[in-house]
mmCIF file of C-alpha atoms in Angstrom:
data_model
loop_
_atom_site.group_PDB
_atom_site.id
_atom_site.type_symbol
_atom_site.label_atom_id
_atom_site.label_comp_id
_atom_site.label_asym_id
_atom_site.label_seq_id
_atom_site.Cartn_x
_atom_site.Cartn_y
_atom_site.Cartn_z
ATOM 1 C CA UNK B 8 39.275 -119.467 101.297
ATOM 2 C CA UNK B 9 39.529 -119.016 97.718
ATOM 3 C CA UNK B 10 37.494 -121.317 95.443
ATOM 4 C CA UNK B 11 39.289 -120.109 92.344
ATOM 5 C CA UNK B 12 42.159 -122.181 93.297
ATOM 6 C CA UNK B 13 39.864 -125.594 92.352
ATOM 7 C CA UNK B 14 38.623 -124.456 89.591
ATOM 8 C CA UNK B 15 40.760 -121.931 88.074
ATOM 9 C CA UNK B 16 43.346 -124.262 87.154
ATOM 10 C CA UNK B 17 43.787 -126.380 83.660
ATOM 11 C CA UNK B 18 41.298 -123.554 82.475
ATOM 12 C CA UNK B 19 42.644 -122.159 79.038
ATOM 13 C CA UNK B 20 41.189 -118.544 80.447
ATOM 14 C CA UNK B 21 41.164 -118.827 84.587
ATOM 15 C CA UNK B 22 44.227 -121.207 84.853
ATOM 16 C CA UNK B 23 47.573 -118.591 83.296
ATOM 17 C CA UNK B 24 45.624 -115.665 85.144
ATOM 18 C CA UNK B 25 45.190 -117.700 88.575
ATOM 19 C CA UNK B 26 48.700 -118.858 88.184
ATOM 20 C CA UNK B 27 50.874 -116.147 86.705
ATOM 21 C CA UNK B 28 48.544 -113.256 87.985
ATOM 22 C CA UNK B 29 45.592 -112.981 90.524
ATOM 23 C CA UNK B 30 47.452 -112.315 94.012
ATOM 24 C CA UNK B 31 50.691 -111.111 92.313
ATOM 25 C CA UNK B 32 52.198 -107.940 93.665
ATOM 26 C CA UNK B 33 52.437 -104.970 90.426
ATOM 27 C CA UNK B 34 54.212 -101.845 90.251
ATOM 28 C CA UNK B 35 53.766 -100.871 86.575
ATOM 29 C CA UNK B 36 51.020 -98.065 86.379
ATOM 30 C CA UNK B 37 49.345 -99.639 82.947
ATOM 31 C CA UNK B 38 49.024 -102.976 85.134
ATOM 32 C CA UNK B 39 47.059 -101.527 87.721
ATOM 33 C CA UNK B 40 45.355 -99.197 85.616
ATOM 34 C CA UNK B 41 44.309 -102.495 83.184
ATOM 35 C CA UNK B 42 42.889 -104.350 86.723
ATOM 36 C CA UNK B 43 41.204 -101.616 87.576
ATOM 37 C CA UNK B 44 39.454 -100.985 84.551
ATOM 38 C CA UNK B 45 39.085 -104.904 84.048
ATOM 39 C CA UNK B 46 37.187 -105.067 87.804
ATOM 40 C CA UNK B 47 35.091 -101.954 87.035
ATOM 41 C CA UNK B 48 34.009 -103.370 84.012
ATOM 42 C CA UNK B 49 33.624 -106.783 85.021
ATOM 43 C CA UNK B 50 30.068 -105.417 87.982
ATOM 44 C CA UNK B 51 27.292 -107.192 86.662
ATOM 45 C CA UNK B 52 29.112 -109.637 84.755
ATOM 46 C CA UNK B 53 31.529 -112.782 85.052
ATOM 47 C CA UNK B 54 35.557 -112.291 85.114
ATOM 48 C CA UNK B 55 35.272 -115.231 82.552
ATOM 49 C CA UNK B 56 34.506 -112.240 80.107
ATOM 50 C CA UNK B 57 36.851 -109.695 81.263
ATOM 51 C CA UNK B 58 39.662 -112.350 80.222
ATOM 52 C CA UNK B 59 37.806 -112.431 77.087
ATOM 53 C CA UNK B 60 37.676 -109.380 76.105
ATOM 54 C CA UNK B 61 40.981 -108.494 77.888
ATOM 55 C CA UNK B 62 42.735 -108.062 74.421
ATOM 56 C CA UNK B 63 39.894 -106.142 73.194
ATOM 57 C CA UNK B 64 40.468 -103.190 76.527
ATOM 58 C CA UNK B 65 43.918 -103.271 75.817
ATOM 59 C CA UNK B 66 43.207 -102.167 71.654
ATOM 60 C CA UNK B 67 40.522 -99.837 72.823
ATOM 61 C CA UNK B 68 42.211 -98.312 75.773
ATOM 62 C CA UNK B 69 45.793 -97.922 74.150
ATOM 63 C CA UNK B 70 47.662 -100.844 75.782
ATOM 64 C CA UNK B 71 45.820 -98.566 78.809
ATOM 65 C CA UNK B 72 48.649 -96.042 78.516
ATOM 66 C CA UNK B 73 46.991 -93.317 81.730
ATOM 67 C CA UNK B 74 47.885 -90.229 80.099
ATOM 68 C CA UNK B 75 46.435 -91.377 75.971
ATOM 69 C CA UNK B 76 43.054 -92.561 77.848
ATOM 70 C CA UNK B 77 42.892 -89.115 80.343
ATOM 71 C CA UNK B 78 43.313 -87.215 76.937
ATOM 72 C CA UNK B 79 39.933 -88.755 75.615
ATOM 73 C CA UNK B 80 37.367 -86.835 74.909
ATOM 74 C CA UNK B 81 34.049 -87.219 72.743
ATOM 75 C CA UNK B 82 35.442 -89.206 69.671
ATOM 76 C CA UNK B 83 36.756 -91.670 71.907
ATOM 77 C CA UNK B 84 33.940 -91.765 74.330
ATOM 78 C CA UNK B 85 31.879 -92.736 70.629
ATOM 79 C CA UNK B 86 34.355 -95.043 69.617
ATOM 80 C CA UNK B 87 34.444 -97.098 72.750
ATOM 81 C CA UNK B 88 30.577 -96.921 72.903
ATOM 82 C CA UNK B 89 30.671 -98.344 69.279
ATOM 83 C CA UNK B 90 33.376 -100.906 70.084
ATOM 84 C CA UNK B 91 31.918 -104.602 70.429
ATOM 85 C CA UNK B 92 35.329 -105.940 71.552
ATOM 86 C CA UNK B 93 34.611 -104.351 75.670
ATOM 87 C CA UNK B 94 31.462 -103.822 77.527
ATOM 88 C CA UNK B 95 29.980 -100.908 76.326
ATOM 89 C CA UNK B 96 28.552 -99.094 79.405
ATOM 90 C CA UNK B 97 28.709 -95.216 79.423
ATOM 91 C CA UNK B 98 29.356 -95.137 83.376
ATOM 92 C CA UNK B 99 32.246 -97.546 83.139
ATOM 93 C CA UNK B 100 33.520 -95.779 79.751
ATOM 94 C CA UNK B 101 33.215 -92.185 81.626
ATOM 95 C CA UNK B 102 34.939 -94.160 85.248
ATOM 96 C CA UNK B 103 37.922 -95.584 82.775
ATOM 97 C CA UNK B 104 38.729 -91.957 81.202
ATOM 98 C CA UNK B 105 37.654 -89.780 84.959
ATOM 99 C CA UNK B 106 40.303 -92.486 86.585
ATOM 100 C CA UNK B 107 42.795 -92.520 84.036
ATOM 101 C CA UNK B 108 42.946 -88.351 84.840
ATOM 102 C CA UNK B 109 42.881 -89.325 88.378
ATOM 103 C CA UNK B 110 45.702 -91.611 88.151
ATOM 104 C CA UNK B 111 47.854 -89.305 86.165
ATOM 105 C CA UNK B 112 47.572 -86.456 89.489
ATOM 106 C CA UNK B 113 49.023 -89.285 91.985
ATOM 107 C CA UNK B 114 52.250 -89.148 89.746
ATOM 108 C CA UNK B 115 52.370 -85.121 91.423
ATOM 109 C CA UNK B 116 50.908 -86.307 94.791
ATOM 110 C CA UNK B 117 52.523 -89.375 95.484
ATOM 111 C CA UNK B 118 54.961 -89.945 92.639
ATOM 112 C CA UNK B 119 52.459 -92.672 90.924
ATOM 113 C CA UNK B 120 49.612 -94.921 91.303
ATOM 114 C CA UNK B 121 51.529 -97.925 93.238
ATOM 115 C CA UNK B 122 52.989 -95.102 95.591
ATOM 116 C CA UNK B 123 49.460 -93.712 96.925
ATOM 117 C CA UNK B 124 48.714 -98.006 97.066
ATOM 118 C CA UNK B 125 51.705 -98.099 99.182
ATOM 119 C CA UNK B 126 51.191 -94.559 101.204
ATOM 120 C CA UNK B 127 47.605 -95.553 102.495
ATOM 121 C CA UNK B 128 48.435 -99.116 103.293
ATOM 122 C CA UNK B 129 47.971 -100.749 105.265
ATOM 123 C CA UNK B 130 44.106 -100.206 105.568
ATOM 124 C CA UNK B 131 41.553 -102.818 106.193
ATOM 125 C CA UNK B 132 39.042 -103.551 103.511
ATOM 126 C CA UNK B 133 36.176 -100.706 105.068
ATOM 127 C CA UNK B 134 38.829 -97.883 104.632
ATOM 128 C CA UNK B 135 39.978 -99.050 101.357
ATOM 129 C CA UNK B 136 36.699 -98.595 100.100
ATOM 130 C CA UNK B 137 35.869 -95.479 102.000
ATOM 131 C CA UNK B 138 39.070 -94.055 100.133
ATOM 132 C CA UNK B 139 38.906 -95.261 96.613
ATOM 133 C CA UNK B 140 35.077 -94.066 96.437
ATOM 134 C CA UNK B 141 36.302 -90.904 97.620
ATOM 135 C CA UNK B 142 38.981 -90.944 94.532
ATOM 136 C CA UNK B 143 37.877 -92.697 91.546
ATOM 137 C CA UNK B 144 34.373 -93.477 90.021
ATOM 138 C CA UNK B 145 32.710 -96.894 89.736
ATOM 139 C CA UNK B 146 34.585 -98.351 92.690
ATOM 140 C CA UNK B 147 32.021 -99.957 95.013
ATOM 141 C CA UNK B 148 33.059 -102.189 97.737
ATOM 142 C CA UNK B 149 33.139 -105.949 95.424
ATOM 143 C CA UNK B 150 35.624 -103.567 92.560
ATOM 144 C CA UNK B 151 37.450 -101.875 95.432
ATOM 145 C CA UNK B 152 38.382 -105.542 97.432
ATOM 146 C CA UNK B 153 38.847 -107.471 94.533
ATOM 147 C CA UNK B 154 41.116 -104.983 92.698
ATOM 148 C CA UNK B 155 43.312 -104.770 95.928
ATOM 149 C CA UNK B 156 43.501 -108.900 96.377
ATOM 150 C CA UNK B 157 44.342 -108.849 92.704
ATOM 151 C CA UNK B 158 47.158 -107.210 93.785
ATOM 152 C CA UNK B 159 48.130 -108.137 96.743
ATOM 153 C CA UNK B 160 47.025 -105.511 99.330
ATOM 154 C CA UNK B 161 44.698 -107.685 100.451
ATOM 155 C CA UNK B 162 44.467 -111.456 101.596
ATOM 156 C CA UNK B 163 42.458 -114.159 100.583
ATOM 157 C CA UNK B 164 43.228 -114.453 96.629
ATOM 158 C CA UNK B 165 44.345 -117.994 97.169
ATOM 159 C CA UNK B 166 43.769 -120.768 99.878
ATOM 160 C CA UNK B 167 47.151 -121.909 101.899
ATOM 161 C CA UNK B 168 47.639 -125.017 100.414
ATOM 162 C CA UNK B 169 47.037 -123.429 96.789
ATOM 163 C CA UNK B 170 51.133 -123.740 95.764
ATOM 164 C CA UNK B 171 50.401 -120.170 94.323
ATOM 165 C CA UNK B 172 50.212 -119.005 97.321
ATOM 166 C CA UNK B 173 53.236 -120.039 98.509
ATOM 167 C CA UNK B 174 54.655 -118.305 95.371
ATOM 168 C CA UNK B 175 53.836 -114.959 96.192
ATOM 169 C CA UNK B 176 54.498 -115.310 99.349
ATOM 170 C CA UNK B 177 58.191 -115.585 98.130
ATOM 171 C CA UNK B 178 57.134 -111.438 96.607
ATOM 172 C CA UNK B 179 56.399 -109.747 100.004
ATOM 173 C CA UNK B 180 52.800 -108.958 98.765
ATOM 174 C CA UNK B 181 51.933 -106.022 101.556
ATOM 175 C CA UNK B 182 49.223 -107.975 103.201
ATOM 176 C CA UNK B 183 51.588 -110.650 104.128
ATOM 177 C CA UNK B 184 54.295 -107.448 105.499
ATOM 178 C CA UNK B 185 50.985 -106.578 107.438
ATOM 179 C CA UNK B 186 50.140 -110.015 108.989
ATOM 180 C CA UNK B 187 54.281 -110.317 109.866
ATOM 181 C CA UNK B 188 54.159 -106.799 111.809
ATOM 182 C CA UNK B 189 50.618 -107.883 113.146
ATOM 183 C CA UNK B 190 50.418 -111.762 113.676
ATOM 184 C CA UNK B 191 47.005 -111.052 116.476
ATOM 185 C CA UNK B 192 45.691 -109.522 113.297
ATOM 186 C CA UNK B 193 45.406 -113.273 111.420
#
């Protein structure tokens, strides 16, 4: 399924992220809020740079603390334009801050990001889509399905025999709480 698993790891970039990350169930709102900012950013370009420049977000972004980056307004939108450390794309600058608000109103709706995850699961990859371009900005259908098998809510981040699968299998990621309830579905 997954040709990351051959050559992701021994990498100095691909291998700790494939290992230690990609597939991994996440709760923390920053965490989600960093891959989706990483996968809207990385449209056009190769995740090779995302992990790059991954330390780079983080400075620019504020460790991508939701409510600092919803607060932004022109200064910011210059400095991150300026910054040479992320990709410096006005739509994906204006989707980072728009989200960041959007993220901040599912604490009220849903009590957080990971809870509105949760309360629309489990969806298949079509309705995903159909919901998170309804929501947020800059999430096409590549963004939307890899941000959601980044974390879990959807299969296919690693083959079977990858052994990181059978690590988070050992998590409950919700896809695999979806193919349990619904084995016809595999």
């Amino acid at each position: 399924m997954s040709g990351y698993c051959d050559s992701a790891p021994g990498h100095p970039l691909h291998g700790p992220y494939h290992d230690n990350e990609y597939g991994f169930p996440q709760r923390e709102e920053s965490v989600l809020f960093e891959r989706l900012l990483l996968e809207i950013n990385q449209a056009g370009l190769s995740w090779e740079t995302m992990l790059k420049k991954r330390e780079g977000f983080r400075q620019a972004y504020d460790g991508f603390d939701v409510d600092k980056v919803a607060a932004y307004g022109q200064a910011d939108r210059a400095r991150l334009l300026a910054d040479p450390g992320i990709i410096r794309n006005r739509l994906k600058v204006d989707a980072a801050i728009h989200n960041a608000g959007v993220i901040g109103t599912l604490r009220v709706s849903h009590g957080g990001f990971a809870a509105w995850l949760d309360a629309h699961h489990p969806l298949d990859k079509a309705g995903w889509v159909k919901l998170f371009r309804k929501t947020f900005r800059f999430t096409g259908g590549e963004i939307t399905g890899e941000f959601l098998m980044s974390l879990g809510y959807l299969p296919g981040a690693h083959r079977e025999t990858c052994p990181v699968h059978a690590r988070i299998a050992t998590l409950g990621p919700p896809w695999l709480a979806q193919i349990r309830a619904h084995p016809a579905v595999r």
